[in-house]
Every structure is written in C-alpha cells, then in structure tokens.
PDB file of N, CA and C in Angstrom:
ATOM      1  N   ARG D   1     -11.145  -4.338   1.933  1.00 82.00           N
ATOM      2  CA  ARG D   1     -11.867  -3.585   0.824  1.00 82.00           C
ATOM      3  C   ARG D   1     -13.569  -4.038   1.345  1.00 82.00           C
ATOM      4  N   ILE D   2     -13.060  -4.353   3.091  1.00 87.00           N
ATOM      5  CA  ILE D   2     -14.301  -4.285   3.919  1.00 87.00           C
ATOM      6  C   ILE D   2     -14.487  -2.628   4.857  1.00 87.00           C
ATOM      7  N   PHE D   3     -13.756  -2.412   4.461  1.00 87.00           N
ATOM      8  CA  PHE D   3     -12.949  -0.627   5.453  1.00 87.00           C
ATOM      9  C   PHE D   3     -14.104   0.632   4.661  1.00 87.00           C
ATOM     10  N   PRO D   4     -13.699   0.133   3.238  1.00 90.00           N
ATOM     11  CA  PRO D   4     -15.271   1.529   2.564  1.00 90.00           C
ATOM     12  C   PRO D   4     -16.544   1.316   2.768  1.00 90.00           C
ATOM     13  N   SER D   5     -16.436  -0.333   2.570  1.00 90.00           N
ATOM     14  CA  SER D   5     -18.398   0.005   2.853  1.00 90.00           C
ATOM     15  C   SER D   5     -18.639   0.338   4.475  1.00 90.00           C
ATOM     16  N   LEU D   6     -17.393   0.268   5.530  1.00 92.00           N
ATOM     17  CA  LEU D   6     -18.010   0.154   6.972  1.00 92.00           C
ATOM     18  C   LEU D   6     -18.127   2.096   7.236  1.00 92.00           C
ATOM     19  N   GLY D   7     -17.210   2.464   6.538  1.00 92.00           N
ATOM     20  CA  GLY D   7     -17.092   3.255   5.961  1.00 92.00           C
ATOM     21  C   GLY D   7     -18.755   4.705   6.451  1.00 92.00           C
ATOM     22  N   TYR D   8     -19.166   3.648   4.679  1.00 92.00           N
ATOM     23  CA  TYR D   8     -20.495   4.368   4.781  1.00 92.00           C
ATOM     24  C   TYR D   8     -21.167   3.880   5.905  1.00 92.00           C
ATOM     25  N   PHE D   9     -21.420   2.902   5.698  1.00 92.00           N
ATOM     26  CA  PHE D   9     -22.007   2.883   7.775  1.00 92.00           C
ATOM     27  C   PHE D   9     -22.156   3.195   8.935  1.00 92.00           C
ATOM     28  N   TYR D  10     -21.293   3.413   8.758  1.00 93.00           N
ATOM     29  CA  TYR D  10     -20.712   4.793  10.383  1.00 93.00           C
ATOM     30  C   TYR D  10     -20.472   6.153   9.757  1.00 93.00           C
ATOM     31  N   ASN D  11     -20.994   6.371   8.232  1.00 92.00           N
ATOM     32  CA  ASN D  11     -20.759   7.572   7.918  1.00 92.00           C
ATOM     33  C   ASN D  11     -19.584   9.018   8.129  1.00 92.00           C
ATOM     34  N   ALA D  12     -18.444   7.722   7.097  1.00 90.00           N
ATOM     35  CA  ALA D  12     -16.714   7.987   7.447  1.00 90.00           C
ATOM     36  C   ALA D  12     -17.053   9.288   6.515  1.00 90.00           C
ATOM     37  N   THR D  13     -15.759  10.353   6.414  1.00 85.00           N
ATOM     38  CA  THR D  13     -16.813  11.002   4.960  1.00 85.00           C
ATOM     39  C   THR D  13     -14.144  10.724   4.286  1.00 85.00           C
ATOM     40  N   GLY D  14     -13.287  10.295   5.016  1.00 84.00           N
ATOM     41  CA  GLY D  14     -12.929   9.669   4.592  1.00 84.00           C
ATOM     42  C   GLY D  14     -12.054   7.938   4.650  1.00 84.00           C
ATOM     43  N   GLU D  15     -11.328   7.672   4.346  1.00 84.00           N
ATOM     44  CA  GLU D  15      -9.772   7.021   4.782  1.00 84.00           C
ATOM     45  C   GLU D  15      -8.429   7.341   5.600  1.00 84.00           C
ATOM     46  N   LEU D  16      -6.819   6.768   5.984  1.00 84.00           N
ATOM     47  CA  LEU D  16      -6.066   7.709   6.287  1.00 84.00           C
ATOM     48  C   LEU D  16      -5.260   6.632   6.041  1.00 84.00           C
ATOM     49  N   TYR D  17      -4.641   6.495   5.070  1.00 80.00           N
ATOM     50  CA  TYR D  17      -3.383   5.341   5.238  1.00 80.00           C
ATOM     51  C   TYR D  17      -2.501   5.769   5.552  1.00 80.00           C
ATOM     52  N   TRP D  18      -1.896   4.585   6.857  1.00 76.00           N
ATOM     53  CA  TRP D  18      -0.572   5.843   7.439  1.00 76.00           C
ATOM     54  C   TRP D  18       0.650   5.568   6.734  1.00 76.00           C
ATOM     55  N   ALA D  19       0.876   4.755   6.021  1.00 77.00           N
ATOM     56  CA  ALA D  19       2.053   4.773   4.552  1.00 77.00           C
ATOM     57  C   ALA D  19       1.387   4.170   3.847  1.00 77.00           C
ATOM     58  N   THR D  20       2.101   4.710   1.966  1.00 80.00           N
ATOM     59  CA  THR D  20       1.741   3.865   1.218  1.00 80.00           C
ATOM     60  C   THR D  20       2.756   3.236   0.444  1.00 80.00           C
ATOM     61  N   ASN D  21       4.657   3.454   0.733  1.00 78.00           N
ATOM     62  CA  ASN D  21       5.213   2.800   0.517  1.00 78.00           C
ATOM     63  C   ASN D  21       6.080   2.689   1.563  1.00 78.00           C
ATOM     64  N   TYR D  22       6.187   2.895   2.491  1.00 74.00           N
ATOM     65  CA  TYR D  22       7.388   2.589   3.788  1.00 74.00           C
ATOM     66  C   TYR D  22       8.311   1.813   3.335  1.00 74.00           C
ATOM     67  N   ALA D  23       8.376   0.497   2.213  1.00 73.00           N
ATOM     68  CA  ALA D  23       9.230   0.171   2.599  1.00 73.00           C
ATOM     69  C   ALA D  23      10.698   0.605   1.916  1.00 73.00           C
ATOM     70  N   ASP D  24      10.315   1.022  -0.145  1.00 73.00           N
ATOM     71  CA  ASP D  24      10.579   1.898  -0.715  1.00 73.00           C
ATOM     72  C   ASP D  24      11.456   3.848   0.419  1.00 73.00           C
ATOM     73  N   THR D  25      10.855   3.681   1.468  1.00 76.00           N
ATOM     74  CA  THR D  25      11.376   4.702   2.269  1.00 76.00           C
ATOM     75  C   THR D  25      12.816   4.340   3.070  1.00 76.00           C
ATOM     76  N   CYS D  26      12.196   3.344   3.166  1.00 77.00           N
ATOM     77  CA  CYS D  26      13.556   2.895   4.204  1.00 77.00           C
ATOM     78  C   CYS D  26      14.269   2.184   4.102  1.00 77.00           C
ATOM     79  N   THR D  27      15.614   4.211   4.447  1.00 80.00           N
ATOM     80  CA  THR D  27      16.955   3.464   3.687  1.00 80.00           C
ATOM     81  C   THR D  27      17.890   3.989   4.972  1.00 80.00           C
ATOM     82  N   ARG D  28      19.352   3.685   5.068  1.00 78.00           N
ATOM     83  CA  ARG D  28      19.817   4.044   6.142  1.00 78.00           C
ATOM     84  C   ARG D  28      20.033   5.526   5.999  1.00 78.00           C
ATOM     85  N   ASP D  29      19.306   6.133   5.954  1.00 82.00           N
ATOM     86  CA  ASP D  29      19.445   7.651   5.173  1.00 82.00           C
ATOM     87  C   ASP D  29      18.277   7.613   5.994  1.00 82.00           C
ATOM     88  N   ASN D  30      17.356   7.328   6.324  1.00 77.00           N
ATOM     89  CA  ASN D  30      16.175   7.790   6.662  1.00 77.00           C
ATOM     90  C   ASN D  30      15.655   6.305   7.483  1.00 77.00           C
ATOM     91  N   ALA D  31      15.403   6.369   9.192  1.00 72.00           N
ATOM     92  CA  ALA D  31      14.944   5.141   9.072  1.00 72.00           C
ATOM     93  C   ALA D  31      13.559   6.057  10.434  1.00 72.00           C
ATOM     94  N   VAL D  32      12.964   5.765   9.433  1.00 71.00           N
ATOM     95  CA  VAL D  32      11.846   5.326  10.209  1.00 71.00           C
ATOM     96  C   VAL D  32      11.224   5.101  11.426  1.00 71.00           C
ATOM     97  N   GLY D  33      10.554   5.175  12.653  1.00 69.00           N
ATOM     98  CA  GLY D  33       9.577   4.195  12.610  1.00 69.00           C
ATOM     99  C   GLY D  33      10.678   3.327  13.070  1.00 69.00           C
ATOM    100  N   ASN D  34      10.425   2.436  13.187  1.00 70.00           N
ATOM    101  CA  ASN D  34      10.813   1.036  13.637  1.00 70.00           C
ATOM    102  C   ASN D  34      11.650   0.112  12.544  1.00 70.00           C
ATOM    103  N   CYS D  35      11.598   0.784  11.088  1.00 75.00           N
ATOM    104  CA  CYS D  35      12.621   0.849  10.361  1.00 75.00           C
ATOM    105  C   CYS D  35      13.855  -0.017   9.882  1.00 75.00           C
ATOM    106  N   PRO D  36      13.397  -1.683  10.284  1.00 76.00           N
ATOM    107  CA  PRO D  36      15.053  -2.838  10.186  1.00 76.00           C
ATOM    108  C   PRO D  36      16.198  -2.483   9.657  1.00 76.00           C
ATOM    109  N   VAL D  37      16.782  -0.946   9.828  1.00 76.00           N
ATOM    110  CA  VAL D  37      18.019  -1.168   8.392  1.00 76.00           C
ATOM    111  C   VAL D  37      19.514  -1.814   9.926  1.00 76.00           C
ATOM    112  N   ASP D  38      19.485  -1.669  10.795  1.00 79.00           N
ATOM    113  CA  ASP D  38      19.965  -2.649  11.100  1.00 79.00           C
ATOM    114  C   ASP D  38      19.895  -4.122  10.745  1.00 79.00           C
ATOM    115  N   GLN D  39      19.467  -4.281  10.284  1.00 78.00           N
ATOM    116  CA  GLN D  39      19.268  -5.980   9.209  1.00 78.00           C
ATOM    117  C   GLN D  39      19.577  -5.649   8.050  1.00 78.00           C
ATOM    118  N   LEU D  40      19.611  -5.513   7.464  1.00 78.00           N
ATOM    119  CA  LEU D  40      19.660  -4.587   6.161  1.00 78.00           C
ATOM    120  C   LEU D  40      21.187  -5.085   6.015  1.00 78.00           C
ATOM    121  N   PRO D  41      20.758  -6.450   4.908  1.00 78.00           N
ATOM    122  CA  PRO D  41      22.533  -7.107   4.879  1.00 78.00           C
ATOM    123  C   PRO D  41      23.512  -6.128   4.705  1.00 78.00           C
ATOM    124  N   ARG D  42      25.238  -6.527   4.606  1.00 82.00           N
ATOM    125  CA  ARG D  42      25.974  -5.123   4.315  1.00 82.00           C
ATOM    126  C   ARG D  42      25.851  -4.758   2.993  1.00 82.00           C
ATOM    127  N   GLY D  43      25.905  -3.573   2.729  1.00 82.00           N
ATOM    128  CA  GLY D  43      26.061  -2.994   1.271  1.00 82.00           C
ATOM    129  C   GLY D  43      25.884  -2.609   1.052  1.00 82.00           C
ATOM    130  N   GLU D  44      23.874  -2.959   1.355  1.00 79.00           N
ATOM    131  CA  GLU D  44      22.276  -3.105   1.270  1.00 79.00           C
ATOM    132  C   GLU D  44      22.593  -0.893   1.284  1.00 79.00           C
ATOM    133  N   TYR D  45      21.605  -0.459   0.779  1.00 77.00           N
ATOM    134  CA  TYR D  45      21.166   0.358   0.701  1.00 77.00           C
ATOM    135  C   TYR D  45      20.417   0.865   1.722  1.00 77.00           C
ATOM    136  N   GLY D  46      18.875   0.544   1.400  1.00 77.00           N
ATOM    137  CA  GLY D  46      17.768   0.387   2.094  1.00 77.00           C
ATOM    138  C   GLY D  46      17.423  -0.638   1.921  1.00 77.00           C
ATOM    139  N   MET D  47      15.480  -1.086   2.289  1.00 77.00           N
ATOM    140  CA  MET D  47      15.072  -2.474   2.159  1.00 77.00           C
ATOM    141  C   MET D  47      14.407  -2.709   0.582  1.00 77.00           C
ATOM    142  N   ASN D  48      14.051  -3.975   0.661  1.00 76.00           N
ATOM    143  CA  ASN D  48      14.109  -4.169  -1.001  1.00 76.00           C
ATOM    144  C   ASN D  48      11.679  -4.821  -0.881  1.00 76.00           C
ATOM    145  N   ALA D  49      11.281  -3.636  -1.758  1.00 77.00           N
ATOM    146  CA  ALA D  49       9.711  -3.527  -1.635  1.00 77.00           C
ATOM    147  C   ALA D  49       9.361  -5.107  -1.787  1.00 77.00           C
ATOM    148  N   TRP D  50      10.542  -5.040  -3.222  1.00 77.00           N
ATOM    149  CA  TRP D  50       9.556  -7.456  -3.037  1.00 77.00           C
ATOM    150  C   TRP D  50       9.720  -7.846  -2.124  1.00 77.00           C
ATOM    151  N   ASP D  51      11.413  -7.789  -1.484  1.00 75.00           N
ATOM    152  CA  ASP D  51      11.736  -8.712  -0.293  1.00 75.00           C
ATOM    153  C   ASP D  51      11.428  -8.626   0.346  1.00 75.00           C
ATOM    154  N   ASP D  52      11.230  -7.586   1.639  1.00 67.00           N
ATOM    155  CA  ASP D  52      11.001  -7.630   3.067  1.00 67.00           C
ATOM    156  C   ASP D  52      10.012  -6.141   3.072  1.00 67.00           C
ATOM    157  N   GLN D  53       8.981  -7.582   3.385  1.00 64.00           N
ATOM    158  CA  GLN D  53       7.801  -6.782   3.447  1.00 64.00           C
ATOM    159  C   GLN D  53       7.148  -7.246   5.008  1.00 64.00           C
ATOM    160  N   LEU D  54       7.815  -7.873   5.683  1.00 61.00           N
ATOM    161  CA  LEU D  54       7.333  -7.950   7.615  1.00 61.00           C
ATOM    162  C   LEU D  54       7.355  -7.347   8.224  1.00 61.00           C
ATOM    163  N   ILE D  55       7.579  -5.936   8.344  1.00 60.00           N
ATOM    164  CA  ILE D  55       7.886  -4.829   8.832  1.00 60.00           C
ATOM    165  C   ILE D  55       6.766  -4.432   9.187  1.00 60.00           C
ATOM    166  N   MET D  56       7.033  -3.709  10.623  1.00 53.00           N
ATOM    167  CA  MET D  56       5.496  -2.682  10.887  1.00 53.00           C
ATOM    168  C   MET D  56       4.694  -3.825  11.544  1.00 53.00           C
ATOM    169  N   GLY D  57       4.232  -5.024  11.940  1.00 54.00           N
ATOM    170  CA  GLY D  57       4.063  -5.859  12.527  1.00 54.00           C
ATOM    171  C   GLY D  57       3.426  -7.037  11.387  1.00 54.00           C
ATOM    172  N   GLY D  58       3.243  -6.293   9.866  1.00 60.00           N
ATOM    173  CA  GLY D  58       2.368  -7.074   8.222  1.00 60.00           C
ATOM    174  C   GLY D  58       3.528  -7.099   7.623  1.00 60.00           C
ATOM    175  N   ASN D  59       2.380  -8.072   6.880  1.00 66.00           N
ATOM    176  CA  ASN D  59       3.163  -8.708   5.710  1.00 66.00           C
ATOM    177  C   ASN D  59       2.338  -7.397   5.027  1.00 66.00           C
ATOM    178  N   GLY D  60       3.678  -6.435   4.407  1.00 64.00           N
ATOM    179  CA  GLY D  60       3.094  -5.800   3.320  1.00 64.00           C
ATOM    180  C   GLY D  60       1.964  -4.048   3.487  1.00 64.00           C
ATOM    181  N   ASP D  61       1.698  -4.052   4.958  1.00 69.00           N
ATOM    182  CA  ASP D  61       0.890  -3.633   6.438  1.00 69.00           C
ATOM    183  C   ASP D  61       1.625  -1.974   5.602  1.00 69.00           C
ATOM    184  N   GLY D  62       1.547  -0.646   4.795  1.00 72.00           N
ATOM    185  CA  GLY D  62       2.381   0.412   4.571  1.00 72.00           C
ATOM    186  C   GLY D  62       2.349   0.286   3.090  1.00 72.00           C
ATOM    187  N   GLN D  63       3.077  -0.857   2.275  1.00 79.00           N
ATOM    188  CA  GLN D  63       3.028  -0.886   1.019  1.00 79.00           C
ATOM    189  C   GLN D  63       2.092  -1.381  -0.257  1.00 79.00           C
ATOM    190  N   LEU D  64       1.647   0.412  -0.808  1.00 86.00           N
ATOM    191  CA  LEU D  64       0.462   0.322  -1.869  1.00 86.00           C
ATOM    192  C   LEU D  64       0.599   0.172  -2.668  1.00 86.00           C
ATOM    193  N   THR D  65       1.506   0.918  -3.356  1.00 85.00           N
ATOM    194  CA  THR D  65       2.617   0.419  -4.173  1.00 85.00           C
ATOM    195  C   THR D  65       3.312   0.236  -4.305  1.00 85.00           C
ATOM    196  N   TYR D  66       4.592  -0.966  -5.524  1.00 84.00           N
ATOM    197  CA  TYR D  66       5.496  -0.818  -5.490  1.00 84.00           C
ATOM    198  C   TYR D  66       6.681  -1.393  -6.564  1.00 84.00           C
ATOM    199  N   PRO D  67       8.015  -0.662  -5.983  1.00 83.00           N
ATOM    200  CA  PRO D  67       8.540  -0.121  -7.169  1.00 83.00           C
ATOM    201  C   PRO D  67       9.062  -0.514  -8.058  1.00 83.00           C
ATOM    202  N   GLY D  68       8.073  -0.449  -9.588  1.00 84.00           N
ATOM    203  CA  GLY D  68       8.356  -1.009 -10.364  1.00 84.00           C
ATOM    204  C   GLY D  68      10.149  -0.178 -11.785  1.00 84.00           C
ATOM    205  N   ARG D  69      10.657  -1.112 -11.249  1.00 82.00           N
ATOM    206  CA  ARG D  69      11.712  -0.579 -11.704  1.00 82.00           C
ATOM    207  C   ARG D  69      12.277  -1.056 -12.876  1.00 82.00           C
ATOM    208  N   PRO D  70      12.480  -1.425 -14.157  1.00 85.00           N
ATOM    209  CA  PRO D  70      13.253  -2.247 -15.404  1.00 85.00           C
ATOM    210  C   PRO D  70      14.487  -2.484 -15.561  1.00 85.00           C
ATOM    211  N   GLU D  71      15.309  -2.529 -13.858  1.00 84.00           N
ATOM    212  CA  GLU D  71      15.887  -4.337 -13.578  1.00 84.00           C
ATOM    213  C   GLU D  71      14.792  -5.835 -12.970  1.00 84.00           C
ATOM    214  N   ILE D  72      13.956  -4.869 -12.923  1.00 81.00           N
ATOM    215  CA  ILE D  72      13.183  -5.854 -12.103  1.00 81.00           C
ATOM    216  C   ILE D  72      12.186  -6.306 -13.376  1.00 81.00           C
ATOM    217  N   VAL D  73      11.060  -5.642 -13.943  1.00 84.00           N
ATOM    218  CA  VAL D  73      10.216  -5.767 -13.512  1.00 84.00           C
ATOM    219  C   VAL D  73      10.021  -5.244 -16.186  1.00 84.00           C
ATOM    220  N   GLY D  74      11.012  -4.875 -16.530  1.00 86.00           N
ATOM    221  CA  GLY D  74      11.656  -5.121 -17.792  1.00 86.00           C
ATOM    222  C   GLY D  74      11.292  -3.637 -18.618  1.00 86.00           C
ATOM    223  N   GLY D  75      11.206  -2.991 -19.479  1.00 86.00           N
ATOM    224  CA  GLY D  75      10.807  -1.551 -19.446  1.00 86.00           C
ATOM    225  C   GLY D  75      12.059  -0.694 -19.790  1.00 86.00           C
ATOM    226  N   HIS D  76      11.858   0.786 -19.758  1.00 91.00           N
ATOM    227  CA  HIS D  76      12.819   1.004 -20.571  1.00 91.00           C
ATOM    228  C   HIS D  76      12.642   2.159 -18.689  1.00 91.00           C
ATOM    229  N   HIS D  77      12.006   2.631 -18.108  1.00 90.00           N
ATOM    230  CA  HIS D  77      11.831   3.492 -16.960  1.00 90.00           C
ATOM    231  C   HIS D  77      10.585   2.934 -16.023  1.00 90.00           C
ATOM    232  N   PHE D  78      11.366   3.634 -15.121  1.00 87.00           N
ATOM    233  CA  PHE D  78      10.419   3.799 -13.300  1.00 87.00           C
ATOM    234  C   PHE D  78       8.830   3.574 -13.832  1.00 87.00           C
ATOM    235  N   VAL D  79       7.579   2.824 -13.680  1.00 88.00           N
ATOM    236  CA  VAL D  79       6.308   2.503 -13.087  1.00 88.00           C
ATOM    237  C   VAL D  79       6.378   1.433 -11.953  1.00 88.00           C
ATOM    238  N   PRO D  80       5.304   2.902 -10.774  1.00 87.00           N
ATOM    239  CA  PRO D  80       4.314   1.902  -9.640  1.00 87.00           C
ATOM    240  C   PRO D  80       3.159   1.033 -10.335  1.00 87.00           C
ATOM    241  N   ILE D  81       3.562  -0.011  -9.288  1.00 88.00           N
ATOM    242  CA  ILE D  81       2.538  -1.536  -9.655  1.00 88.00           C
ATOM    243  C   ILE D  81       2.471  -1.663  -8.071  1.00 88.00           C
ATOM    244  N   ALA D  82       1.165  -1.668  -8.833  1.00 90.00           N
ATOM    245  CA  ALA D  82      -0.261  -1.389  -7.345  1.00 90.00           C
ATOM    246  C   ALA D  82      -0.063  -2.834  -6.690  1.00 90.00           C
ATOM    247  N   SER D  83      -0.194  -3.006  -5.588  1.00 87.00           N
ATOM    248  CA  SER D  83      -0.628  -4.129  -5.072  1.00 87.00           C
ATOM    249  C   SER D  83      -1.559  -4.552  -4.919  1.00 87.00           C
ATOM    250  N   MET D  84      -2.317  -5.815  -4.674  1.00 89.00           N
ATOM    251  CA  MET D  84      -3.502  -6.328  -4.044  1.00 89.00           C
ATOM    252  C   MET D  84      -3.992  -5.098  -3.120  1.00 89.00           C
ATOM    253  N   ARG D  85      -3.398  -5.434  -2.097  1.00 88.00           N
ATOM    254  CA  ARG D  85      -4.296  -4.609  -1.501  1.00 88.00           C
ATOM    255  C   ARG D  85      -5.197  -3.350  -1.710  1.00 88.00           C
ATOM    256  N   LEU D  86      -4.161  -2.671  -2.348  1.00 90.00           N
ATOM    257  CA  LEU D  86      -4.510  -1.033  -2.886  1.00 90.00           C
ATOM    258  C   LEU D  86      -5.321  -1.382  -3.984  1.00 90.00           C
ATOM    259  N   LYS D  87      -5.682  -2.458  -5.260  1.00 94.00           N
ATOM    260  CA  LYS D  87      -6.655  -3.425  -5.823  1.00 94.00           C
ATOM    261  C   LYS D  87      -7.997  -3.861  -4.568  1.00 94.00           C
ATOM    262  N   HIS D  88      -7.334  -4.366  -3.939  1.00 92.00           N
ATOM    263  CA  HIS D  88      -9.045  -4.662  -3.030  1.00 92.00           C
ATOM    264  C   HIS D  88      -8.472  -2.890  -1.809  1.00 92.00           C
ATOM    265  N   LEU D  89      -8.657  -2.276  -2.378  1.00 91.00           N
ATOM    266  CA  LEU D  89      -9.302  -0.567  -1.127  1.00 91.00           C
ATOM    267  C   LEU D  89      -9.847  -0.039  -2.159  1.00 91.00           C
ATOM    268  N   ARG D  90      -9.278  -0.283  -3.758  1.00 94.00           N
ATOM    269  CA  ARG D  90     -10.278   0.185  -5.035  1.00 94.00           C
ATOM    270  C   ARG D  90     -11.745  -0.381  -5.274  1.00 94.00           C
ATOM    271  N   ASP D  91     -11.293  -1.239  -4.765  1.00 96.00           N
ATOM    272  CA  ASP D  91     -13.069  -2.026  -4.918  1.00 96.00           C
ATOM    273  C   ASP D  91     -13.759  -1.916  -3.981  1.00 96.00           C
ATOM    274  N   GLY D  92     -13.268  -2.058  -2.750  1.00 94.00           N
ATOM    275  CA  GLY D  92     -14.436  -1.401  -1.861  1.00 94.00           C
ATOM    276  C   GLY D  92     -14.437  -0.008  -2.127  1.00 94.00           C
ATOM    277  N   MET D  93     -13.908   0.754  -2.312  1.00 93.00           N
ATOM    278  CA  MET D  93     -14.266   2.062  -2.845  1.00 93.00           C
ATOM    279  C   MET D  93     -15.523   2.615  -3.502  1.00 93.00           C
ATOM    280  N   GLU D  94     -15.180   0.953  -4.895  1.00 96.00           N
ATOM    281  CA  GLU D  94     -16.285   1.240  -5.895  1.00 96.00           C
ATOM    282  C   GLU D  94     -18.111   0.162  -4.975  1.00 96.00           C
ATOM    283  N   ASP D  95     -17.228  -0.230  -4.142  1.00 95.00           N
ATOM    284  CA  ASP D  95     -18.919  -0.212  -3.093  1.00 95.00           C
ATOM    285  C   ASP D  95     -19.546   0.402  -2.636  1.00 95.00           C
ATOM    286  N   ASN D  96     -18.444   1.301  -2.265  1.00 94.00           N
ATOM    287  CA  ASN D  96     -18.514   2.889  -2.010  1.00 94.00           C
ATOM    288  C   ASN D  96     -19.918   3.057  -2.079  1.00 94.00           C
ATOM    289  N   ALA D  97     -19.648   3.603  -3.966  1.00 94.00           N
ATOM    290  CA  ALA D  97     -20.522   3.851  -4.291  1.00 94.00           C
ATOM    291  C   ALA D  97     -21.183   3.152  -4.844  1.00 94.00           C
ATOM    292  N   TYR D  98     -21.307   2.607  -5.343  1.00 96.00           N
ATOM    293  CA  TYR D  98     -22.153   1.768  -4.878  1.00 96.00           C
ATOM    294  C   TYR D  98     -23.381   2.000  -4.089  1.00 96.00           C
ATOM    295  N   LEU D  99     -23.356   1.422  -2.706  1.00 95.00           N
ATOM    296  CA  LEU D  99     -23.973   2.382  -1.610  1.00 95.00           C
ATOM    297  C   LEU D  99     -24.497   3.153  -1.571  1.00 95.00           C
ATOM    298  N   HIS D 100     -23.677   4.017  -2.494  1.00 94.00           N
ATOM    299  CA  HIS D 100     -24.397   5.836  -2.141  1.00 94.00           C
ATOM    300  C   HIS D 100     -25.348   5.745  -3.129  1.00 94.00           C
ATOM    301  N   LEU D 101     -25.150   4.992  -4.639  1.00 96.00           N
ATOM    302  CA  LEU D 101     -25.665   5.022  -5.216  1.00 96.00           C
ATOM    303  C   LEU D 101     -27.388   4.061  -5.701  1.00 96.00           C
ATOM    304  N   LEU D 102     -26.926   3.214  -4.581  1.00 96.00           N
ATOM    305  CA  LEU D 102     -28.005   2.239  -4.172  1.00 96.00           C
ATOM    306  C   LEU D 102     -29.533   3.402  -3.119  1.00 96.00           C
ATOM    307  N   GLU D 103     -28.611   3.971  -1.833  1.00 94.00           N
ATOM    308  CA  GLU D 103     -29.379   4.579  -0.648  1.00 94.00           C
ATOM    309  C   GLU D 103     -30.067   6.257  -1.847  1.00 94.00           C
ATOM    310  N   GLU D 104     -30.043   6.084  -2.920  1.00 95.00           N
ATOM    311  CA  GLU D 104     -30.141   7.583  -4.215  1.00 95.00           C
ATOM    312  C   GLU D 104     -31.561   6.989  -4.870  1.00 95.00           C
ATOM    313  N   VAL D 105     -31.405   6.278  -4.931  1.00 94.00           N
ATOM    314  CA  VAL D 105     -32.659   5.760  -5.848  1.00 94.00           C
ATOM    315  C   VAL D 105     -33.822   4.748  -4.929  1.00 94.00           C
ATOM    316  N   ALA D 106     -33.534   3.854  -3.722  1.00 81.00           N
ATOM    317  CA  ALA D 106     -34.244   3.765  -2.902  1.00 81.00           C
ATOM    318  C   ALA D 106     -35.223   4.031  -1.783  1.00 81.00           C
TER     319      ALA D 106
END
C-alpha cells in the first residue's frame, strides 16, 4: 500500500509490477524464470496458484489475481479473484489520488 504514496512524494508517474499471475503461467510448457516445474508432482501440468505461492523469493509475489475456476469457487464460469496484494495496491492508489487532491486545495 505504501508504494503509490511513495510515488507521490518522489513524483513517480507509474508503477511497474513484474507479473500479475506468475503461478498461473508457470507450466511445463512455459517454464519462465525460475519456475519450479521440476518440483511439480507427477502428472501435474502446472502450478496451482491456490497452493503454490513460495516462488520467486516471496510468498505470493507476482500473483495479483487467482484463477476463479468453478471447481474451486463455485459458479458456472471462470472469474478472476483479487488477491489481498491487489486490494492493498488499489488502496495505495486511492491514497495517492487523495494526496493529489489535498495538494490542489492546500
């Protein structure tokens, strides 16, 4: 949540997030970076974002959304599920907007 506010104080105009769904894209056919496909259980095609988050040196780093597959979250079709990290990023962007509004009225 702090990065957008720091961006305000340092006059940054954007934020680059290196990946938004890394665990979803880490498959046997798409072993990018240090994607641990050699550690996947036999018969598994790719990582499960709901279970496998200790990748790239952080717990969930690179995963802003989770795959909302019907067999996991219910329903009849896929829906992306926002992570807490994404929600905190949104809150930080709102804080940044408030700082800009405060600057206008001050």
